[in-house]
Amino acid sequence: MKRRERTPAKSAGGRRHSTGPSARRRMPLVVGLLVLASTGLVARAFDLQVVQKQFYQNQADARFLREVKIPVSRGTIFDRNGEPLAVSTPMVSITAVPGEVLDNADRIPALAQTLGIDPDQLKQYLERRSTREFAYLRRQMSPEAAKAVLALDIPGINGQREYKRYYPSGDVTAHVLGFTNIDDHGQEGLELAFDGWLAGKPGAKRVIRDRMGHTVEDVEQVRAPQPGKSLTLSIDRRIQFLAYSELKSQIEKSQADSGSMVILDVATGEILAMVSLPTFNPNAVNDSTPAERRNRAVTDVVEPGSTMKPFTMAAGLSSGKYTPTTPLIDTGKGVWYFQGHKIRDDTANGMLTPTGVLTKSSNIGAAKISLSLDTKFVYETYRAFGFGNSTESGFPGESSGYLKIGRDWRPFEQATMAFGYGLNLTPLQLANGYATLADHGVMHSPTFIKGDDNPARQIVAPQVADEIVKMLETVTEPGGTATRAQIANYSVAGKTGTAHQATAGGYAKNAYNALFAGIVPATHPRLVGVVVIKNPRVGGYFGGLVSAPVFQKVMSGALRLLDVPPDNIGRWYVGGPKMSNGSLVGNAPPRDPAGDAAAMREGVAL
C-alpha cells in the first residue's frame, strides 16, 4: 500500500505556506530563556557576594589566615654581682606542611641534604604526617643554618623563631640552676622552681599566608607577648667556682664516690655557693645520667657523725645543767658499755669538760650529756634546729631528712644520736644549723634569692649559741681534730665528723662519710661552710684530714673576695706563731702531725 504524502496547503492566492513554528514565534522564547538565565546568574552572584559572603570569607580565611605564636625570651638568671648564669639565645626551628612538601617531592633531596637528614627517611617522615598541616623537621637550628634551608624556597617549608637556654658556667652551677627542655620550660633546679617567673607568656597574632606557606600580611595581634622576668640569685659565681674546683680536686685525690659543699651568709641565710659532684653539663643534658643531675646538697641525706655534737651541747647548755667548763664528764679509758652496747672513743680521754668533749670529739662524753637530759627536751632542741624538717629553701626535691619522734626513742638511740648516728640530715640542713649558732641562735630559712625577705626566729638563747661557737674554736687549735681548717689571720670555729656509711642491715665496715662544718671568722661570724665527701679511699677517711682542707682553701678565698676584715692577725695556732718580719709564712697552715693524729683519733665507731 502506497504511503500518502502530505502536500502544502494553498493560500487564496495560490501560494503554498509552512504549517510549523516560525522564527518570529521562536524569538520570544529565546529571549525569555536568556532573561531567566541572567536572572539566575544575578541571583547566584547576589547569594555569593551578599547572602553567603561571610561563610565563604571564613572558608578562605581558614585556608590562608593563621593564628601564630609570638615567642618570648626566658628571663636571664644573674648571680649576686650581676654576672649572667643562664641566658636565652634566639634560634630557628624548621617546620613543614607535609602535604605541600610531598607535592614537590623532587625538592626533598635538596631539603634533606641541607638539613643533614637521609632523603628516604625524610620522605617517610612526611608521608606518615601527610594529613597534618604542621610538623617539625628540625628544632632550634642556628639562624645561619636555618637561613640556608629557607633559601631553598620549597613550598610548605617555614621557619619558626624560638629560644634556647645557654649556661655560661656549665657544670660549675649545673645543680643549682638545673635546665630547661626543648620548649624552654624548667625541668630541674631553680629553672623549675621559678619557671612561672622566668618563662613569661607567649603572645599570638593572626597572619595571612600564601600557598607556599609564607607570611604575606600581619592581620592583628590577638595577645601581647609578656617576656620572662629576670632573677638575681644569692649565689656568688666566684665563690661557687672556688668550691667546685677544690671539692673536685679533693674527690679526685681521695678517689671518693661523691661530695657536696654549701656556703651560707650567716646574717641573711643567703646561699653563696652550693656544689655537688659528680656533675653534668646543662648545655648538653642528654649526655648525662640521672645520678649526675642529682643535687646531693639538698636531696641526699647523711648521718652527720660528730658534726652533730654541737647541737647536743646546745641542749646541755640550754638545760642549765652544764656550762662550757663544768661539770666534768668521765669518758674513762675510751670504752663505755651501755645497755649491752659498746660506745667508744679512739683514745682514752679521762675526765673532760663539755668544751673538751667537742675538742676531743668524744662520743662517750656526748652520749652521757644527752642521757642526762630529758628526752623530750633533747628532741625539741634538735627539731628547733630544723632537723627532720625541710629548710623551706624552695629547691625542688629537697629532702626533709629523718629524725625519729622523741617519744619513741630508746635510751641507746638517744645516746647514739648525740654523736650523729640514727638520724639523717642534708648538707644544707647541717649548714643552716651551724649558721643558727653563728648568728647568736637566730635561724633564717636558707634562700637562693638575693635580698629575699627572710624572717628570722630565735632558736636558742644568744649566750648559749655564742658559748658553743667559742667552744668550737678549740677544735681547730692544737690538740683538736680540725687543725687543717685553720685560715691565716682568721679565727675558725668548726667540727669534724666521720661516720660509717649505712647499708642494708647495718653499717659498712670500710666505707665512711667525711664531714666538716665551720664558721668564719669565729669572733664575728660571717660565713658558714659544710663539706661532705662520701667514701674517700685514698689518703685517709677522717673529716679532719679529707674535708677540713677543702673548707680551709675555699673559705680563705671567699673571705678575701668578700673583703672580710681579719680578726686573728699575728696568731697562728699550729706549732705556735709562724712569723717572718711580721708576716705569716705562706698562705696555708703548716702541717701539724699532732693535729693529724688528733683527727685520726676522732671517734667513729658505734
Coordinates of C-alpha atoms in Angstrom, one line a residue:
M1 CA 0.0 0.0 0.0
K2 CA 1.5 3.3 -1.0
R3 CA 2.2 5.9 1.6
R4 CA 0.2 9.0 1.1
E5 CA 2.3 12.1 1.2
R6 CA 1.0 15.4 2.5
T7 CA 1.2 18.4 0.3
P8 CA 1.5 22.0 1.5
A9 CA -1.8 23.8 1.6
K10 CA -2.5 26.5 -0.8
S11 CA -3.4 30.0 0.1
A12 CA -6.1 32.0 -1.6
G13 CA -3.6 33.5 -4.0
G14 CA -2.4 30.0 -4.9
R15 CA 0.8 30.1 -2.9
R16 CA 1.8 27.3 -0.6
H17 CA 3.0 28.1 3.1
S18 CA 4.5 26.1 6.1
T19 CA 2.4 25.0 9.0
G20 CA 5.5 24.7 11.6
P21 CA 6.7 27.4 14.1
S22 CA 8.2 30.5 12.6
A23 CA 11.4 32.4 13.6
R24 CA 9.2 35.2 14.8
R25 CA 7.5 32.9 17.2
R26 CA 10.8 31.4 18.5
M27 CA 12.4 34.7 19.3
P28 CA 10.3 35.5 22.4
L29 CA 11.1 32.0 23.7
V30 CA 14.9 32.5 23.3
V31 CA 14.7 36.0 24.9
G32 CA 12.8 34.6 27.8
L33 CA 15.3 31.9 28.4
L34 CA 18.2 34.4 28.3
V35 CA 16.4 36.7 30.7
L36 CA 15.8 33.7 33.0
A37 CA 19.4 32.6 32.9
S38 CA 20.6 36.2 33.5
T39 CA 18.3 36.5 36.5
G40 CA 19.7 33.2 37.9
L41 CA 23.3 34.4 37.5
V42 CA 22.5 37.7 39.2
A43 CA 20.7 35.9 42.0
R44 CA 23.6 33.5 42.4
A45 CA 26.1 36.3 42.4
F46 CA 24.0 38.1 45.0
D47 CA 23.8 35.0 47.1
L48 CA 27.6 34.5 46.9
Q49 CA 28.6 38.2 47.3
V50 CA 26.0 39.3 49.9
V51 CA 24.0 36.5 51.5
Q52 CA 26.8 33.9 51.9
K53 CA 29.7 36.4 51.9
Q54 CA 30.8 35.7 55.5
F55 CA 30.7 31.9 55.0
Y56 CA 33.0 32.0 52.0
Q57 CA 35.2 34.6 53.6
N58 CA 35.6 32.3 56.6
Q59 CA 36.4 29.4 54.3
A60 CA 39.1 31.5 52.6
D61 CA 40.5 32.6 55.9
A62 CA 40.6 29.0 57.1
R63 CA 42.9 28.3 54.2
F64 CA 45.1 31.3 54.4
L65 CA 44.6 33.0 57.8
R66 CA 46.6 31.5 60.6
E67 CA 47.0 32.3 64.3
V68 CA 50.7 32.0 65.1
K69 CA 52.6 32.2 68.4
I70 CA 54.8 35.1 69.2
P71 CA 57.7 33.6 71.1
V72 CA 59.2 35.3 74.1
S73 CA 62.6 35.2 75.7
R74 CA 63.0 33.5 79.0
G75 CA 64.3 35.7 81.8
T76 CA 68.0 35.9 82.5
I77 CA 69.4 34.4 85.7
F78 CA 72.2 36.5 87.3
D79 CA 74.5 35.9 90.2
R80 CA 74.5 38.3 93.1
N81 CA 77.1 40.5 91.4
G82 CA 75.1 40.8 88.1
E83 CA 77.1 38.0 86.2
P84 CA 74.8 36.0 83.9
L85 CA 74.4 32.4 84.8
A86 CA 71.6 31.5 82.4
V87 CA 70.6 33.3 79.2
S88 CA 68.3 32.7 76.3
T89 CA 69.6 32.8 72.7
P90 CA 67.4 33.1 69.6
M91 CA 67.1 30.0 67.4
V92 CA 65.0 29.0 64.4
S93 CA 63.0 25.8 64.1
I94 CA 62.2 24.4 60.6
T95 CA 58.6 23.4 60.1
A96 CA 56.7 21.8 57.2
V97 CA 53.2 21.4 55.8
P98 CA 53.8 17.7 54.9
G99 CA 51.3 17.5 52.0
E100 CA 52.7 20.6 50.2
V101 CA 56.3 19.3 50.6
L102 CA 55.2 15.9 49.1
D103 CA 53.6 17.7 46.2
N104 CA 57.1 18.9 45.4
A105 CA 58.8 15.6 46.0
D106 CA 61.6 16.4 43.6
R107 CA 62.8 19.0 46.1
I108 CA 63.1 16.6 49.0
P109 CA 66.7 15.5 48.3
A110 CA 68.0 19.1 48.4
L111 CA 66.0 19.8 51.6
A112 CA 67.3 16.6 53.2
Q113 CA 70.9 17.5 52.3
T114 CA 70.6 21.0 53.8
L115 CA 69.0 19.6 57.0
G116 CA 71.6 16.8 57.2
I117 CA 68.9 14.1 57.0
D118 CA 68.7 11.0 54.9
P119 CA 66.3 11.8 52.0
D120 CA 64.4 8.5 52.2
Q121 CA 63.9 8.9 56.0
L122 CA 62.7 12.5 55.5
K123 CA 60.2 11.4 52.8
Q124 CA 58.9 8.6 55.0
Y125 CA 58.6 11.0 57.9
L126 CA 56.5 13.4 55.8
E127 CA 54.3 10.6 54.4
R128 CA 53.4 9.5 57.9
R129 CA 52.2 13.0 58.6
S130 CA 50.7 13.8 55.2
T131 CA 47.3 14.6 56.7
R132 CA 48.6 17.1 59.1
E133 CA 49.1 20.8 58.5
F134 CA 52.2 21.1 60.7
A135 CA 55.3 19.1 61.5
Y136 CA 58.7 19.9 62.9
L137 CA 61.7 19.0 60.7
R138 CA 64.5 20.3 62.9
R139 CA 64.3 22.1 66.2
Q140 CA 66.4 25.0 67.3
M141 CA 68.8 25.5 64.5
S142 CA 71.2 28.4 64.4
P143 CA 69.8 31.4 62.5
E144 CA 72.6 31.0 59.8
A145 CA 71.8 27.3 59.3
A146 CA 68.1 27.9 59.1
K147 CA 68.6 30.7 56.6
A148 CA 70.2 28.2 54.2
V149 CA 67.2 25.9 54.5
L150 CA 64.7 28.6 53.9
A151 CA 66.7 29.9 50.9
L152 CA 65.7 26.8 49.0
D153 CA 62.2 28.3 48.8
I154 CA 60.4 24.9 48.9
P155 CA 56.6 25.1 49.2
G156 CA 55.4 24.2 52.7
I157 CA 58.8 24.8 54.4
N158 CA 58.8 27.6 57.1
G159 CA 60.9 28.9 59.9
Q160 CA 59.7 29.5 63.4
R161 CA 61.6 31.6 65.9
E162 CA 62.4 30.0 69.3
Y163 CA 64.8 30.4 72.1
K164 CA 67.4 28.1 73.6
R165 CA 68.9 28.3 77.1
Y166 CA 72.6 28.7 77.5
Y167 CA 74.6 28.3 80.7
P168 CA 77.9 30.2 80.6
S169 CA 79.3 28.5 83.8
G170 CA 78.4 25.0 82.5
D171 CA 78.8 22.3 85.1
V172 CA 80.0 24.7 87.9
T173 CA 76.4 25.9 88.5
A174 CA 74.6 23.0 87.0
H175 CA 72.9 21.6 90.1
V176 CA 71.7 24.9 91.4
L177 CA 70.3 26.2 88.1
G178 CA 69.0 22.9 86.6
F179 CA 68.0 23.1 83.0
T180 CA 65.1 23.6 80.6
N181 CA 63.6 21.3 77.9
I182 CA 63.4 22.0 74.2
D183 CA 60.3 24.0 74.7
D184 CA 62.2 26.2 77.2
H185 CA 60.3 25.1 80.3
G186 CA 62.3 24.4 83.5
Q187 CA 62.8 20.8 84.3
E188 CA 65.1 20.8 87.4
G189 CA 66.7 23.1 89.9
L190 CA 65.9 26.8 90.1
E191 CA 64.8 26.8 86.4
L192 CA 61.9 24.6 87.6
A193 CA 61.3 26.3 90.9
F194 CA 60.9 29.7 89.3
D195 CA 59.6 28.6 85.9
G196 CA 56.5 30.8 86.1
W197 CA 58.6 33.8 86.9
L198 CA 61.2 33.2 84.2
A199 CA 59.1 31.8 81.3
G200 CA 56.9 34.7 80.6
K201 CA 53.8 34.3 78.3
P202 CA 54.0 33.9 74.5
G203 CA 51.8 36.3 72.5
A204 CA 49.6 35.4 69.5
K205 CA 48.8 37.1 66.2
R206 CA 46.8 36.4 63.1
V207 CA 48.6 36.4 59.8
I208 CA 47.8 35.6 56.1
R209 CA 50.0 33.1 54.4
D210 CA 50.2 32.3 50.7
R211 CA 50.0 28.9 49.2
M212 CA 53.8 28.5 49.8
G213 CA 53.3 29.0 53.5
H214 CA 55.0 32.3 53.6
T215 CA 53.5 35.1 55.7
V216 CA 52.4 37.9 53.5
E217 CA 50.5 40.1 55.9
D218 CA 50.0 40.5 59.7
V219 CA 46.3 40.9 60.3
E220 CA 46.0 41.7 64.0
Q221 CA 47.6 41.0 67.4
V222 CA 45.5 38.6 69.4
R223 CA 47.6 38.6 72.6
A224 CA 50.6 40.7 73.5
P225 CA 53.7 38.8 74.5
Q226 CA 55.0 39.1 78.0
P227 CA 58.8 38.4 78.2
G228 CA 60.1 36.4 81.2
K229 CA 61.4 38.3 84.2
S230 CA 65.0 38.2 85.3
L231 CA 66.1 36.6 88.5
T232 CA 69.1 37.6 90.7
L233 CA 70.4 34.8 92.9
S234 CA 72.3 34.9 96.1
I235 CA 75.0 32.7 94.5
D236 CA 78.4 34.3 94.1
R237 CA 79.9 32.9 90.9
R238 CA 83.4 33.4 92.1
I239 CA 82.9 31.5 95.4
Q240 CA 80.9 28.9 93.6
F241 CA 83.9 28.3 91.3
L242 CA 86.3 28.1 94.2
A243 CA 84.1 25.5 95.9
Y244 CA 83.7 23.5 92.7
S245 CA 87.4 23.5 92.0
E246 CA 88.6 22.5 95.5
L247 CA 85.9 19.9 96.1
K248 CA 86.6 18.3 92.7
S249 CA 90.3 18.2 93.3
Q250 CA 89.8 16.5 96.7
I251 CA 87.4 14.0 95.4
E252 CA 89.8 13.0 92.6
K253 CA 92.7 12.9 95.0
S254 CA 90.9 10.7 97.6
Q255 CA 89.1 8.7 94.9
A256 CA 85.8 9.3 96.6
D257 CA 82.4 8.5 95.3
S258 CA 80.8 11.9 95.5
G259 CA 80.8 15.1 97.5
S260 CA 79.0 18.4 98.2
M261 CA 79.6 21.8 99.7
V262 CA 77.3 24.5 100.9
I263 CA 78.3 28.1 102.0
L264 CA 75.8 30.4 103.7
D265 CA 75.8 34.0 104.7
V266 CA 75.3 34.0 108.4
A267 CA 73.3 37.2 108.7
T268 CA 70.8 36.6 105.9
G269 CA 70.7 32.9 105.3
E270 CA 71.6 33.5 101.6
I271 CA 73.3 30.6 99.9
L272 CA 76.5 31.9 98.4
A273 CA 77.6 28.6 96.9
M274 CA 76.2 25.1 96.5
V275 CA 78.2 22.4 94.7
S276 CA 77.5 18.7 94.1
L277 CA 79.8 16.2 92.4
P278 CA 79.7 14.3 90.2
T279 CA 78.1 17.0 87.9
F280 CA 76.9 17.4 84.4
N281 CA 76.9 20.0 81.6
P282 CA 73.4 21.6 81.4
N283 CA 74.2 22.7 77.8
A284 CA 74.3 19.0 76.8
V285 CA 71.8 17.4 79.2
N286 CA 71.3 14.3 77.0
D287 CA 74.9 13.3 77.7
S288 CA 74.3 13.0 81.5
T289 CA 72.7 10.4 83.8
P290 CA 70.0 11.0 86.5
A291 CA 72.6 10.3 89.2
E292 CA 74.9 13.1 87.8
R293 CA 72.0 15.5 87.7
R294 CA 71.0 15.0 91.4
N295 CA 71.8 17.9 93.7
R296 CA 73.2 15.9 96.6
A297 CA 73.4 19.0 98.8
V298 CA 69.6 19.1 99.2
T299 CA 68.4 15.7 98.1
D300 CA 70.9 13.3 99.7
V301 CA 70.9 12.6 103.4
V302 CA 73.8 11.6 105.5
E303 CA 74.3 10.6 109.2
P304 CA 76.2 13.7 110.4
G305 CA 78.6 11.9 112.8
S306 CA 80.4 14.2 115.2
T307 CA 79.2 17.4 113.5
M308 CA 76.0 16.7 115.5
K309 CA 77.7 17.2 118.8
P310 CA 77.4 21.0 119.0
F311 CA 73.6 20.6 118.9
T312 CA 73.7 18.0 121.7
M313 CA 75.8 20.6 123.6
A314 CA 73.2 23.3 122.8
A315 CA 70.7 21.1 124.6
G316 CA 73.1 20.6 127.5
L317 CA 73.9 24.3 128.0
S318 CA 70.2 25.3 127.5
S319 CA 69.1 22.9 130.2
G320 CA 71.2 24.8 132.8
K321 CA 73.0 21.5 133.9
Y322 CA 76.1 22.4 132.0
T323 CA 78.5 25.2 131.3
P324 CA 81.5 25.1 128.9
T325 CA 83.7 24.2 131.8
T326 CA 81.6 22.2 134.3
P327 CA 80.7 19.6 135.3
L328 CA 83.3 17.2 134.3
I329 CA 82.3 14.1 132.3
D330 CA 84.1 10.8 132.8
T331 CA 85.0 9.3 129.5
G332 CA 87.2 6.7 131.1
K333 CA 89.6 4.8 129.0
G334 CA 87.7 5.3 125.8
V335 CA 85.2 2.4 126.1
W336 CA 81.8 2.6 127.8
Y337 CA 79.2 -0.3 127.9
F338 CA 75.7 0.9 127.9
Q339 CA 72.7 -1.5 127.9
G340 CA 74.8 -4.2 126.3
H341 CA 76.2 -1.9 123.6
K342 CA 79.7 -0.6 123.4
I343 CA 80.3 3.1 122.8
R344 CA 83.9 4.1 122.4
D345 CA 86.4 6.8 121.6
D346 CA 89.5 6.1 119.8
T347 CA 91.7 7.2 122.7
A348 CA 91.4 7.4 126.5
N349 CA 90.4 11.0 127.4
G350 CA 89.5 10.5 131.1
M351 CA 87.7 13.5 132.6
L352 CA 86.6 16.1 130.1
T353 CA 84.8 19.4 130.4
P354 CA 81.9 20.0 127.9
T355 CA 84.4 22.0 125.9
G356 CA 86.8 19.1 125.9
V357 CA 84.1 16.8 124.6
L358 CA 83.9 18.9 121.5
T359 CA 87.7 19.4 121.3
K360 CA 88.5 15.7 121.5
S361 CA 85.3 14.7 119.7
S362 CA 84.3 12.3 122.5
N363 CA 81.4 10.0 121.6
I364 CA 81.2 8.9 125.2
G365 CA 81.0 12.4 126.5
A366 CA 78.3 13.5 124.1
A367 CA 76.2 10.4 124.9
K368 CA 76.5 10.9 128.7
I369 CA 75.4 14.6 128.3
S370 CA 72.4 13.6 126.2
L371 CA 71.3 10.8 128.5
S372 CA 71.4 13.2 131.5
L373 CA 68.8 15.4 129.9
D374 CA 65.0 14.9 129.4
T375 CA 64.4 13.0 126.2
K376 CA 61.6 15.4 125.1
F377 CA 63.8 18.4 125.7
V378 CA 66.7 16.9 123.5
Y379 CA 64.2 16.0 120.8
E380 CA 62.7 19.5 120.8
T381 CA 66.1 21.1 120.6
Y382 CA 67.0 19.0 117.5
R383 CA 63.7 19.9 115.9
A384 CA 64.2 23.6 116.7
F385 CA 67.4 23.5 114.6
G386 CA 65.4 22.1 111.7
F387 CA 66.4 18.5 111.8
G388 CA 63.6 16.3 110.3
N389 CA 62.0 19.3 108.5
S390 CA 62.6 20.9 105.2
T391 CA 64.6 24.1 105.3
E392 CA 62.0 25.7 103.1
S393 CA 64.6 26.8 100.6
G394 CA 62.1 26.2 97.8
F395 CA 64.5 23.9 95.9
P396 CA 62.6 21.2 94.0
G397 CA 63.0 17.7 95.5
E398 CA 64.6 18.9 98.8
S399 CA 64.7 16.2 101.4
S400 CA 63.4 16.7 105.0
G401 CA 65.9 14.3 106.4
Y402 CA 64.9 11.9 109.2
L403 CA 64.6 12.4 112.9
K404 CA 62.6 9.8 114.8
I405 CA 59.8 11.2 117.1
G406 CA 61.2 11.7 120.6
R407 CA 58.6 9.7 122.5
D408 CA 59.7 6.6 120.5
W409 CA 63.4 7.0 121.4
R410 CA 65.1 4.1 123.2
P411 CA 67.9 5.2 125.6
F412 CA 70.5 3.7 123.3
E413 CA 69.1 5.7 120.3
Q414 CA 69.3 8.9 122.4
A415 CA 72.9 8.1 123.1
T416 CA 73.9 7.5 119.5
M417 CA 72.0 10.5 118.1
A418 CA 74.2 12.6 120.4
F419 CA 77.2 11.8 118.2
G420 CA 75.4 11.7 114.9
Y421 CA 74.0 8.2 114.3
G422 CA 70.4 7.3 114.0
L423 CA 69.3 10.4 112.2
N424 CA 69.8 11.8 108.7
L425 CA 70.5 15.4 107.5
T426 CA 71.1 17.0 104.2
P427 CA 74.3 19.1 103.9
L428 CA 72.0 22.2 103.6
Q429 CA 70.2 21.4 106.9
L430 CA 73.6 20.9 108.6
A431 CA 74.9 24.2 107.3
N432 CA 71.7 26.0 108.4
G433 CA 72.1 24.6 111.9
Y434 CA 75.6 25.9 112.2
A435 CA 74.5 29.3 110.7
T436 CA 72.0 29.5 113.5
L437 CA 74.7 29.0 116.1
A438 CA 76.8 31.6 114.4
D439 CA 74.0 34.2 114.3
H440 CA 73.6 34.2 118.1
G441 CA 70.9 31.5 118.0
V442 CA 68.8 33.1 115.2
M443 CA 67.6 30.9 112.4
H444 CA 66.9 32.1 108.8
S445 CA 65.4 29.9 106.1
P446 CA 68.1 29.3 103.5
T447 CA 67.4 31.2 100.3
F448 CA 68.7 31.3 96.8
I449 CA 67.4 34.8 96.1
K450 CA 69.5 37.9 96.8
G451 CA 67.8 40.3 99.2
D452 CA 64.9 37.8 99.8
D453 CA 62.5 38.7 102.6
N454 CA 63.6 36.1 105.1
P455 CA 62.0 36.3 108.6
A456 CA 64.2 35.1 111.4
R457 CA 63.4 33.4 114.7
Q458 CA 65.3 32.8 117.9
I459 CA 66.1 29.1 118.4
V460 CA 68.4 29.1 121.4
A461 CA 69.5 31.8 123.8
P462 CA 72.2 34.1 122.3
Q463 CA 74.5 33.3 125.2
V464 CA 74.2 29.6 124.6
A465 CA 74.9 29.9 120.9
D466 CA 77.9 32.3 121.5
E467 CA 79.4 29.9 124.0
I468 CA 79.2 27.0 121.6
V469 CA 80.9 28.9 118.9
K470 CA 83.8 29.7 121.3
M471 CA 83.9 26.0 122.3
L472 CA 84.2 25.1 118.6
E473 CA 87.2 27.3 118.2
T474 CA 89.2 24.8 120.3
V475 CA 88.5 22.1 117.6
T476 CA 90.8 24.0 115.2
E477 CA 93.5 24.7 117.8
P478 CA 96.4 22.4 118.7
G479 CA 95.0 19.1 120.1
G480 CA 91.7 19.5 118.2
T481 CA 90.6 17.3 115.3
A482 CA 90.5 20.1 112.7
T483 CA 93.8 22.0 112.7
R484 CA 93.8 21.7 108.9
A485 CA 90.8 24.0 108.8
Q486 CA 92.8 27.0 110.1
I487 CA 92.9 30.1 107.9
A488 CA 95.7 32.6 108.1
N489 CA 94.7 35.8 110.1
Y490 CA 91.2 34.5 110.8
S491 CA 89.8 32.6 113.7
V492 CA 87.9 29.4 112.8
A493 CA 85.2 27.5 114.7
G494 CA 84.2 24.2 113.5
K495 CA 83.6 20.5 113.9
T496 CA 84.8 17.4 112.1
G497 CA 82.7 14.4 111.5
T498 CA 83.4 10.8 110.4
A499 CA 80.6 8.3 110.1
H500 CA 80.3 4.8 108.8
Q501 CA 78.1 4.6 105.7
A502 CA 74.7 3.0 106.4
T503 CA 74.0 -0.2 104.4
A504 CA 71.1 -2.6 104.4
G505 CA 71.0 -4.2 107.8
G506 CA 73.7 -2.1 109.4
Y507 CA 76.9 -0.2 108.6
A508 CA 79.7 -0.7 106.2
K509 CA 83.0 -1.5 107.9
N510 CA 85.3 0.2 105.4
A511 CA 83.1 2.9 103.8
Y512 CA 82.8 6.3 105.5
N513 CA 81.5 9.8 105.1
A514 CA 83.9 12.6 105.9
L515 CA 82.4 15.9 107.1
F516 CA 83.5 19.3 108.3
A517 CA 81.3 22.2 109.3
G518 CA 82.9 25.5 110.1
I519 CA 82.2 29.2 111.0
V520 CA 84.5 32.1 110.0
P521 CA 85.5 34.5 111.4
A522 CA 84.7 32.9 114.7
T523 CA 84.7 36.2 116.7
H524 CA 82.4 38.0 114.2
P525 CA 80.8 35.2 112.1
R526 CA 80.1 36.0 108.5
L527 CA 80.2 32.7 106.6
V528 CA 79.3 29.0 107.3
G529 CA 80.6 26.2 105.2
V530 CA 79.8 22.5 105.2
V531 CA 81.8 19.9 103.3
V532 CA 80.6 16.3 102.8
I533 CA 82.8 13.7 101.0
K534 CA 81.4 10.2 100.6
N535 CA 83.6 7.2 100.8
P536 CA 87.1 8.6 100.3
R537 CA 89.5 5.7 99.6
V538 CA 93.0 7.3 99.4
G539 CA 94.8 9.4 102.0
G540 CA 92.5 8.8 104.9
Y541 CA 88.8 9.0 105.5
F542 CA 88.5 11.2 108.6
G543 CA 86.7 14.6 108.3
G544 CA 89.7 16.4 109.7
L545 CA 92.0 15.0 107.0
V546 CA 89.7 15.0 104.0
S547 CA 87.0 17.6 104.3
A548 CA 88.7 20.3 106.6
P549 CA 91.3 21.2 104.0
V550 CA 88.6 21.8 101.4
F551 CA 86.9 24.2 103.8
Q552 CA 90.2 25.9 104.5
K553 CA 91.0 26.6 100.9
V554 CA 87.6 27.7 99.8
M555 CA 86.8 29.9 102.8
S556 CA 90.2 31.5 102.7
G557 CA 89.5 32.7 99.1
A558 CA 85.9 33.6 99.9
L559 CA 86.9 35.8 102.8
R560 CA 89.3 37.7 100.5
L561 CA 86.7 38.0 97.8
L562 CA 84.2 39.4 100.2
D563 CA 86.8 41.7 101.8
V564 CA 86.0 40.4 105.3
P565 CA 88.4 42.0 107.8
P566 CA 90.9 39.6 109.6
D567 CA 90.2 39.0 113.2
N568 CA 93.2 37.0 114.2
I569 CA 96.3 38.8 112.9
G570 CA 99.6 37.7 114.5
R571 CA 98.2 34.4 115.9
W572 CA 98.9 31.0 114.4
Y573 CA 97.8 28.0 116.4
V574 CA 99.6 25.2 114.7
G575 CA 103.1 24.9 116.2
G576 CA 102.9 28.4 117.7
P577 CA 103.4 31.8 115.8
K578 CA 104.8 31.4 112.3
M579 CA 106.0 34.9 111.7
S580 CA 108.8 36.3 109.5
N581 CA 109.3 40.0 109.6
G582 CA 105.8 40.4 111.0
S583 CA 104.2 38.4 108.2
L584 CA 102.7 34.9 108.1
V585 CA 104.8 32.4 106.3
G586 CA 102.8 31.0 103.3
N587 CA 99.1 31.2 102.6
A588 CA 98.1 27.8 104.1
P589 CA 98.5 26.3 107.6
P590 CA 101.7 24.2 108.0
R591 CA 101.4 20.5 108.6
D592 CA 100.7 19.6 112.2
P593 CA 101.4 15.9 112.9
A594 CA 99.8 16.2 116.3
G595 CA 96.7 17.7 114.8
D596 CA 96.6 15.0 112.1
A597 CA 96.9 12.4 114.9
A598 CA 94.0 14.0 116.8
A599 CA 91.9 13.9 113.6
M600 CA 92.6 10.2 113.2
R601 CA 91.5 9.6 116.8
E602 CA 88.1 11.0 116.2
G603 CA 85.5 8.6 117.5
V604 CA 83.6 7.0 114.6
A605 CA 82.7 3.6 115.9
L606 CA 79.2 2.7 117.3

